[in-house]
Short mmCIF file of C-alpha atoms in Angstrom, two decimals:
data_model
loop_
_atom_site.label_atom_id
_atom_site.label_comp_id
_atom_site.label_asym_id
_atom_site.label_seq_id
_atom_site.Cartn_x
_atom_site.Cartn_y
_atom_site.Cartn_z
CA UNK A 1199 0.00 0.00 0.00
CA UNK A 1200 2.90 2.36 0.65
CA UNK A 1201 3.93 2.01 -2.99
CA UNK A 1202 0.52 3.26 -4.16
CA UNK A 1203 0.85 6.37 -2.01
CA UNK A 1204 4.33 7.21 -3.28
CA UNK A 1205 4.72 10.41 -5.26
CA UNK A 1206 5.66 10.05 -8.92
CA UNK A 1207 6.09 13.22 -10.99
CA UNK A 1208 4.04 15.20 -8.49
CA UNK A 1209 1.08 12.78 -8.36
CA UNK A 1210 0.50 9.66 -6.21
CA UNK A 1211 1.13 6.35 -7.98
CA UNK A 1212 -2.43 5.18 -7.29
CA UNK A 1213 -3.83 8.15 -9.22
CA UNK A 1214 -1.66 7.33 -12.24
CA UNK A 1215 -2.81 3.72 -12.06
CA UNK A 1216 -6.44 4.77 -11.72
CA UNK A 1217 -6.17 6.92 -14.85
CA UNK A 1218 -4.49 4.16 -16.87
CA UNK A 1219 -7.13 1.72 -15.59
CA UNK A 1220 -9.84 4.09 -16.83
CA UNK A 1221 -8.20 4.29 -20.27
CA UNK A 1222 -7.89 0.49 -20.49
CA UNK A 1223 -11.50 -0.02 -19.34
CA UNK A 1224 -12.87 2.48 -21.87
CA UNK A 1225 -10.83 0.96 -24.69
CA UNK A 1226 -11.85 -2.61 -23.78
CA UNK A 1227 -15.51 -1.57 -23.50
CA UNK A 1228 -15.34 0.19 -26.85
CA UNK A 1229 -13.63 -2.62 -28.76
CA UNK A 1230 -15.02 -5.65 -26.93
CA UNK A 1231 -18.64 -4.62 -26.43
CA UNK A 1232 -19.67 -1.59 -28.50
CA UNK A 1233 -17.75 -2.60 -31.63
CA UNK A 1234 -17.12 -6.30 -31.33
CA UNK A 1235 -18.04 -6.68 -35.01
CA UNK A 1236 -16.73 -4.50 -37.83
CA UNK A 1237 -19.48 -2.20 -39.04
CA UNK A 1238 -19.99 1.33 -40.24
CA UNK A 1239 -20.78 3.88 -37.53
CA UNK A 1240 -23.56 6.34 -38.21
CA UNK A 1241 -23.29 10.05 -37.48
CA UNK A 1242 -25.89 9.83 -34.70
CA UNK A 1243 -24.03 7.04 -32.90
CA UNK A 1244 -20.76 8.91 -33.43
CA UNK A 1245 -22.12 12.07 -31.79
CA UNK A 1246 -23.55 10.13 -28.83
CA UNK A 1247 -20.30 8.26 -28.25
CA UNK A 1248 -18.33 11.52 -28.59
CA UNK A 1249 -20.58 13.16 -26.00
CA UNK A 1250 -19.94 10.19 -23.70
CA UNK A 1251 -16.15 10.56 -24.00
CA UNK A 1252 -16.30 14.34 -23.50
CA UNK A 1253 -18.46 13.81 -20.39
CA UNK A 1254 -15.89 11.36 -19.01
CA UNK A 1255 -13.10 13.88 -19.68
CA UNK A 1256 -15.00 16.71 -17.97
CA UNK A 1257 -15.86 14.50 -14.99
CA UNK A 1258 -12.22 13.46 -14.73
CA UNK A 1259 -11.35 17.14 -14.36
CA UNK A 1260 -13.49 17.25 -11.20
CA UNK A 1261 -11.57 14.25 -9.88
CA UNK A 1262 -8.30 16.07 -10.70
CA UNK A 1263 -9.51 19.03 -8.64
CA UNK A 1264 -10.17 16.95 -5.52
CA UNK A 1265 -6.90 15.01 -5.82
CA UNK A 1266 -4.75 18.11 -6.39
CA UNK A 1267 -6.62 20.02 -3.68
CA UNK A 1268 -5.99 17.23 -1.18
CA UNK A 1269 -2.27 17.33 -2.04
CA UNK A 1270 -1.54 21.04 -2.58
CA UNK A 1271 -4.56 22.94 -1.26
CA UNK A 1272 -7.66 24.49 -2.86
CA UNK A 1273 -5.90 27.34 -4.67
CA UNK A 1274 -3.36 25.15 -6.48
CA UNK A 1275 -6.02 22.48 -7.03
CA UNK A 1276 -8.29 24.96 -8.81
CA UNK A 1277 -5.34 26.35 -10.80
CA UNK A 1278 -4.29 22.90 -12.09
CA UNK A 1279 -7.88 21.95 -12.86
CA UNK A 1280 -8.31 25.04 -15.05
CA UNK A 1281 -5.07 24.11 -16.81
CA UNK A 1282 -6.34 20.56 -17.37
CA UNK A 1283 -9.51 21.88 -19.01
CA UNK A 1284 -7.54 24.41 -21.09
CA UNK A 1285 -5.22 21.67 -22.35
CA UNK A 1286 -8.16 19.38 -23.07
CA UNK A 1287 -10.01 21.97 -25.17
CA UNK A 1288 -6.86 22.87 -27.12
CA UNK A 1289 -6.06 19.21 -27.87
CA UNK A 1290 -9.68 18.51 -28.83
CA UNK A 1291 -9.72 21.43 -31.26
CA UNK A 1292 -6.35 20.49 -32.76
CA UNK A 1293 -7.71 16.98 -33.39
CA UNK A 1294 -10.14 18.36 -35.99
CA UNK A 1295 -7.20 19.01 -38.33
CA UNK A 1296 -6.02 15.49 -37.52
CA UNK A 1297 -9.42 14.13 -38.58
CA UNK A 1298 -9.12 15.76 -42.00
CA UNK A 1299 -5.77 14.07 -42.61
CA UNK A 1300 -7.02 10.70 -41.32
CA UNK A 1301 -9.93 10.89 -43.77
CA UNK A 1302 -7.44 11.55 -46.58
CA UNK A 1303 -5.38 8.52 -45.48
CA UNK A 1304 -8.39 6.20 -45.53
CA UNK A 1305 -9.39 7.50 -48.95
CA UNK A 1306 -5.89 6.97 -50.34
CA UNK A 1307 -5.78 3.35 -49.16
CA UNK A 1308 -9.45 2.68 -50.08
CA UNK A 1309 -10.41 1.65 -46.54
CA UNK A 1310 -14.20 1.24 -46.25
CA UNK A 1311 -15.94 2.81 -43.23
CA UNK A 1312 -16.68 -0.53 -41.53
CA UNK A 1313 -12.94 -1.22 -41.12
CA UNK A 1314 -11.91 2.34 -40.28
CA UNK A 1315 -13.00 2.20 -36.65
CA UNK A 1316 -10.71 -0.74 -35.81
CA UNK A 1317 -7.75 0.98 -37.44
CA UNK A 1318 -8.54 4.16 -35.52
CA UNK A 1319 -8.75 2.24 -32.24
CA UNK A 1320 -5.32 0.68 -32.65
CA UNK A 1321 -4.06 4.05 -33.81
CA UNK A 1322 -5.27 5.60 -30.55
CA UNK A 1323 -3.47 2.89 -28.57
CA UNK A 1324 -0.31 3.82 -30.45
CA UNK A 1325 -0.95 7.49 -29.63
CA UNK A 1326 -1.23 6.72 -25.90
CA UNK A 1327 2.21 5.11 -25.94
CA UNK A 1328 3.96 7.54 -28.31
CA UNK A 1329 2.67 10.67 -26.60
CA UNK A 1330 3.62 9.20 -23.24
CA UNK A 1331 7.20 8.90 -24.47
CA UNK A 1332 7.22 12.44 -25.92
CA UNK A 1333 5.71 13.95 -22.77
CA UNK A 1334 8.19 12.09 -20.55
CA UNK A 1335 11.08 13.46 -22.62
CA UNK A 1336 9.58 16.96 -22.58
CA UNK A 1337 9.06 16.83 -18.81
CA UNK A 1338 12.65 15.73 -18.24
CA UNK A 1339 13.95 18.58 -20.40
CA UNK A 1340 11.79 21.22 -18.71
CA UNK A 1341 12.75 20.00 -15.23
CA UNK A 1342 16.46 20.22 -16.01
CA UNK A 1343 16.40 23.25 -18.30
CA UNK A 1344 13.58 25.72 -17.69
CA UNK A 1345 14.64 27.78 -20.71
CA UNK A 1346 13.34 24.94 -22.92
CA UNK A 1347 9.88 26.41 -22.25
CA UNK A 1348 10.94 29.55 -24.10
CA UNK A 1349 11.87 27.40 -27.10
CA UNK A 1350 8.47 25.70 -26.91
CA UNK A 1351 6.80 29.10 -26.69
CA UNK A 1352 8.67 30.52 -29.70
CA UNK A 1353 7.88 27.35 -31.64
CA UNK A 1354 4.16 27.72 -30.86
CA UNK A 1355 4.15 31.36 -31.92
CA UNK A 1356 5.98 30.52 -35.16
CA UNK A 1357 3.62 27.61 -35.84
CA UNK A 1358 0.57 29.80 -35.22
CA UNK A 1359 1.83 32.51 -37.59
CA UNK A 1360 2.63 29.85 -40.20
CA UNK A 1361 -0.90 28.40 -39.90
CA UNK A 1362 -2.39 31.84 -40.52
CA UNK A 1363 -0.70 32.10 -43.92
CA UNK A 1364 -0.30 28.43 -44.91
CA UNK A 1365 -1.97 27.10 -48.06
CA UNK A 1366 -4.51 24.29 -48.02
CA UNK A 1367 -2.37 21.91 -50.10
CA UNK A 1368 -3.36 18.32 -49.16
CA UNK A 1369 -0.85 15.86 -47.75
CA UNK A 1370 0.73 13.44 -50.28
CA UNK A 1371 -0.04 10.19 -48.46
CA UNK A 1372 0.81 7.82 -51.33
CA UNK A 1373 4.42 9.05 -51.44
CA UNK A 1374 4.88 8.95 -47.66
CA UNK A 1375 8.45 7.71 -46.88
CA UNK A 1376 7.11 5.20 -44.34
CA UNK A 1377 4.78 3.69 -46.95
CA UNK A 1378 7.61 3.36 -49.47
CA UNK A 1379 9.92 1.86 -46.81
CA UNK A 1380 7.38 -0.79 -45.73
CA UNK A 1381 6.65 -1.64 -49.36
CA UNK A 1382 10.37 -2.25 -49.94
CA UNK A 1383 11.12 -4.41 -46.90
CA UNK A 1384 8.01 -6.62 -46.90
CA UNK A 1385 5.18 -7.84 -49.07
CA UNK A 1386 2.03 -5.73 -49.24
CA UNK A 1387 -1.22 -7.12 -50.59
CA UNK A 1388 -2.97 -4.98 -53.20
CA UNK A 1389 -6.35 -5.64 -51.61
CA UNK A 1390 -7.87 -5.60 -48.13
CA UNK A 1391 -8.41 -8.77 -46.10
CA UNK A 1392 -11.30 -7.54 -43.97
CA UNK A 1393 -10.00 -6.16 -40.63
CA UNK A 1394 -6.65 -7.98 -40.75
CA UNK A 1395 -3.37 -6.08 -40.65
CA UNK A 1396 -1.29 -9.09 -41.74
CA UNK A 1397 -2.09 -12.20 -43.80
CA UNK A 1398 -0.16 -15.13 -45.26
CA UNK A 1399 -0.12 -15.34 -49.04
CA UNK A 1400 1.71 -17.72 -51.45
CA UNK A 1401 5.22 -16.59 -52.38
CA UNK A 1402 5.45 -16.24 -56.19
CA UNK A 1403 8.94 -17.80 -56.22
CA UNK A 1404 8.70 -20.64 -53.67
CA UNK A 1405 4.97 -21.24 -53.51
CA UNK A 1406 5.14 -21.28 -49.70
CA UNK A 1407 2.97 -19.07 -47.54
CA UNK A 1408 4.68 -15.81 -46.57
CA UNK A 1409 3.64 -12.99 -44.25
CA UNK A 1410 2.35 -9.85 -45.96
CA UNK A 1411 0.97 -6.53 -44.73
CA UNK A 1412 -2.40 -5.26 -45.90
CA UNK A 1413 -3.40 -1.70 -46.91
CA UNK A 1414 -5.12 -1.43 -43.50
CA UNK A 1415 -1.74 -1.84 -41.79
CA UNK A 1416 -0.19 0.81 -44.04
CA UNK A 1417 -3.02 3.18 -43.14
CA UNK A 1418 -2.42 2.47 -39.42
CA UNK A 1419 1.31 3.24 -39.76
CA UNK A 1420 0.68 6.54 -41.55
CA UNK A 1421 -1.98 7.53 -38.98
CA UNK A 1422 0.55 7.11 -36.15
CA UNK A 1423 3.21 9.03 -38.08
CA UNK A 1424 0.73 11.85 -38.68
CA UNK A 1425 -0.08 11.93 -34.97
CA UNK A 1426 3.62 12.32 -34.18
CA UNK A 1427 3.68 15.31 -36.52
CA UNK A 1428 0.64 16.82 -34.81
CA UNK A 1429 2.14 16.06 -31.40
CA UNK A 1430 5.06 18.33 -32.26
CA UNK A 1431 2.54 21.18 -32.00
CA UNK A 1432 0.24 19.87 -29.28
CA UNK A 1433 2.80 18.67 -26.71
CA UNK A 1434 4.65 22.04 -26.52
CA UNK A 1435 1.24 23.73 -26.33
CA UNK A 1436 0.26 21.90 -23.16
CA UNK A 1437 3.73 22.35 -21.62
CA UNK A 1438 3.31 26.08 -22.21
CA UNK A 1439 0.17 25.88 -20.05
CA UNK A 1440 1.56 23.74 -17.23
CA UNK A 1441 4.63 21.65 -16.40
CA UNK A 1442 2.66 19.26 -14.20
CA UNK A 1443 3.32 15.98 -16.04
CA UNK A 1444 0.08 14.37 -14.88
CA UNK A 1445 -2.01 17.28 -16.21
CA UNK A 1446 -0.03 17.32 -19.46
CA UNK A 1447 -0.52 13.60 -20.09
CA UNK A 1448 -4.13 13.21 -18.97
CA UNK A 1449 -5.42 16.25 -20.89
CA UNK A 1450 -3.66 14.95 -24.01
CA UNK A 1451 -4.96 11.41 -23.73
CA UNK A 1452 -8.49 12.40 -22.72
CA UNK A 1453 -8.68 14.58 -25.84
CA UNK A 1454 -7.51 11.89 -28.27
CA UNK A 1455 -9.33 9.01 -26.55
CA UNK A 1456 -12.65 10.03 -28.10
CA UNK A 1457 -11.10 10.97 -31.44
CA UNK A 1458 -12.14 7.74 -33.17
CA UNK A 1459 -15.77 8.30 -32.18
CA UNK A 1460 -15.69 11.96 -33.21
CA UNK A 1461 -14.11 11.07 -36.55
CA UNK A 1462 -17.26 9.63 -38.13
CA UNK A 1463 -19.35 12.66 -37.20
CA UNK A 1464 -16.81 15.20 -38.43
CA UNK A 1465 -15.25 13.42 -41.42
CA UNK A 1466 -18.41 13.90 -43.46
CA UNK A 1467 -18.58 17.61 -42.60
CA UNK A 1468 -14.94 18.55 -42.00
CA UNK A 1469 -15.25 21.06 -44.85
CA UNK A 1470 -17.53 23.05 -42.52
CA UNK A 1471 -14.59 23.73 -40.17
CA UNK A 1472 -12.31 25.33 -42.76
CA UNK A 1473 -11.89 28.60 -40.83
CA UNK A 1474 -11.24 26.90 -37.49
CA UNK A 1475 -7.53 26.66 -38.35
CA UNK A 1476 -7.23 30.44 -38.04
CA UNK A 1477 -8.72 30.31 -34.54
CA UNK A 1478 -6.31 27.48 -33.64
CA UNK A 1479 -3.43 29.56 -34.99
CA UNK A 1480 -4.42 32.42 -32.68
CA UNK A 1481 -4.69 29.98 -29.76
CA UNK A 1482 -1.14 28.73 -30.37
CA UNK A 1483 0.17 32.32 -30.57
CA UNK A 1484 -1.72 33.19 -27.36
CA UNK A 1485 -0.45 30.13 -25.45
CA UNK A 1486 3.12 30.73 -26.61
CA UNK A 1487 2.95 34.42 -25.68
CA UNK A 1488 1.67 33.69 -22.17
CA UNK A 1489 5.07 32.43 -20.99
CA UNK A 1490 6.80 35.67 -21.98
CA UNK A 1491 3.97 37.76 -20.50
CA UNK A 1492 4.17 35.90 -17.19
CA UNK A 1493 7.96 35.87 -16.87
CA UNK A 1494 8.81 39.32 -18.22
CA UNK A 1495 5.73 41.56 -17.97
CA UNK A 1496 4.12 40.11 -14.84
CA UNK A 1497 7.50 39.61 -13.10
CA UNK A 1498 6.99 35.87 -12.72
CA UNK A 1499 3.35 36.05 -11.58
CA UNK A 1500 1.12 33.42 -13.11
CA UNK A 1501 -1.18 34.32 -15.98
CA UNK A 1502 -4.71 33.90 -14.52
CA UNK A 1503 -5.79 30.32 -15.45
CA UNK A 1504 -9.47 31.28 -15.66
CA UNK A 1505 -8.63 34.01 -18.17
CA UNK A 1506 -6.44 31.59 -20.12
CA UNK A 1507 -9.28 29.06 -20.30
CA UNK A 1508 -11.78 31.77 -21.27
CA UNK A 1509 -9.60 33.14 -24.10
CA UNK A 1510 -8.81 29.63 -25.39
CA UNK A 1511 -12.43 28.49 -25.30
CA UNK A 1512 -13.64 31.78 -26.77
CA UNK A 1513 -11.28 31.60 -29.74
CA UNK A 1514 -12.09 27.94 -30.47
CA UNK A 1515 -15.85 28.41 -30.06
CA UNK A 1516 -15.75 31.56 -32.17
CA UNK A 1517 -13.81 29.73 -34.89
CA UNK A 1518 -16.35 26.91 -34.96
CA UNK A 1519 -19.34 29.27 -35.16
CA UNK A 1520 -17.74 31.43 -37.85
CA UNK A 1521 -16.78 28.33 -39.88
CA UNK A 1522 -20.30 26.89 -39.71
CA UNK A 1523 -21.77 30.24 -40.75
CA UNK A 1524 -19.38 30.83 -43.66
CA UNK A 1525 -19.68 27.28 -45.06
CA UNK A 1526 -23.40 26.67 -44.52
CA UNK A 1527 -24.02 26.41 -48.30
CA UNK A 1528 -20.92 24.38 -49.22
CA UNK A 1529 -20.95 20.74 -50.23
CA UNK A 1530 -18.63 18.11 -48.69
CA UNK A 1531 -15.27 17.91 -50.48
CA UNK A 1532 -13.70 15.05 -48.52
CA UNK A 1533 -16.34 12.50 -47.52
CA UNK A 1534 -15.57 9.39 -45.49
CA UNK A 1535 -14.09 6.72 -47.74
#
């Protein structure tokens, strides 16, 4: 029992284990009960499941408040809870761009909707591991070298400015280096084999059965690579909000955990969120600027977390409303494959 009460990265071990247990339980429930069979998810079911995941994430924030309050007091508990919600909303909004790219990946590899959910689920499992590694490395750097936060902040500001003026040129998935590398080192079947990532097919030279990857596996690999690219923006963004590793990791994972459910609702109408990228760009500039404002203009005083959450939520909500208004007469340009 003493082990469970030990502090690890500012949070008791039992709380880390409880969070990971929640993630495992939700994933097992999703894959083993809700989607035991491969089938296409409707928009209505997608919205309901997304609402369920968002509710879990919001409720978890309340749990964060009580745990952090018990450890550090009410003031710090409330501060970290606001930072958790800020990080969650930022990551959730950034995932909309991720959804557009995922839809392009599925279209490129001709993955039908009924097999997309399974690929997304395993992709999310990969995200949980990969982002854990990136966050651990980021936390170690920030703990040893505080000035790394200034690099993160400058990177966020530069990324935000770049997003404001970037073109809408689609990603070239077919010529992705990872796809070409896998195609060179192992066999890849030209067609799908239902939900399987690997199959055994006859070798044209020996006639014996040999292991081969399917297009579904290639899509899964590219999805995880794309997430790493997006994480380069999102991980510094949350570190610019807080250096509490538990808040950084949980807000990240809670945001992406419901991504696969949200995908089917948004993929068919992602064209309606075209102008959201400008709001996200402003959010990244704002988050990056906060560090310099706090350290140099406020003489080290913390930027009010409630104001930070309000500005972040206001920009994202405003971007969504403006996008829906400006694109209300447009037709879908990138439907679900």
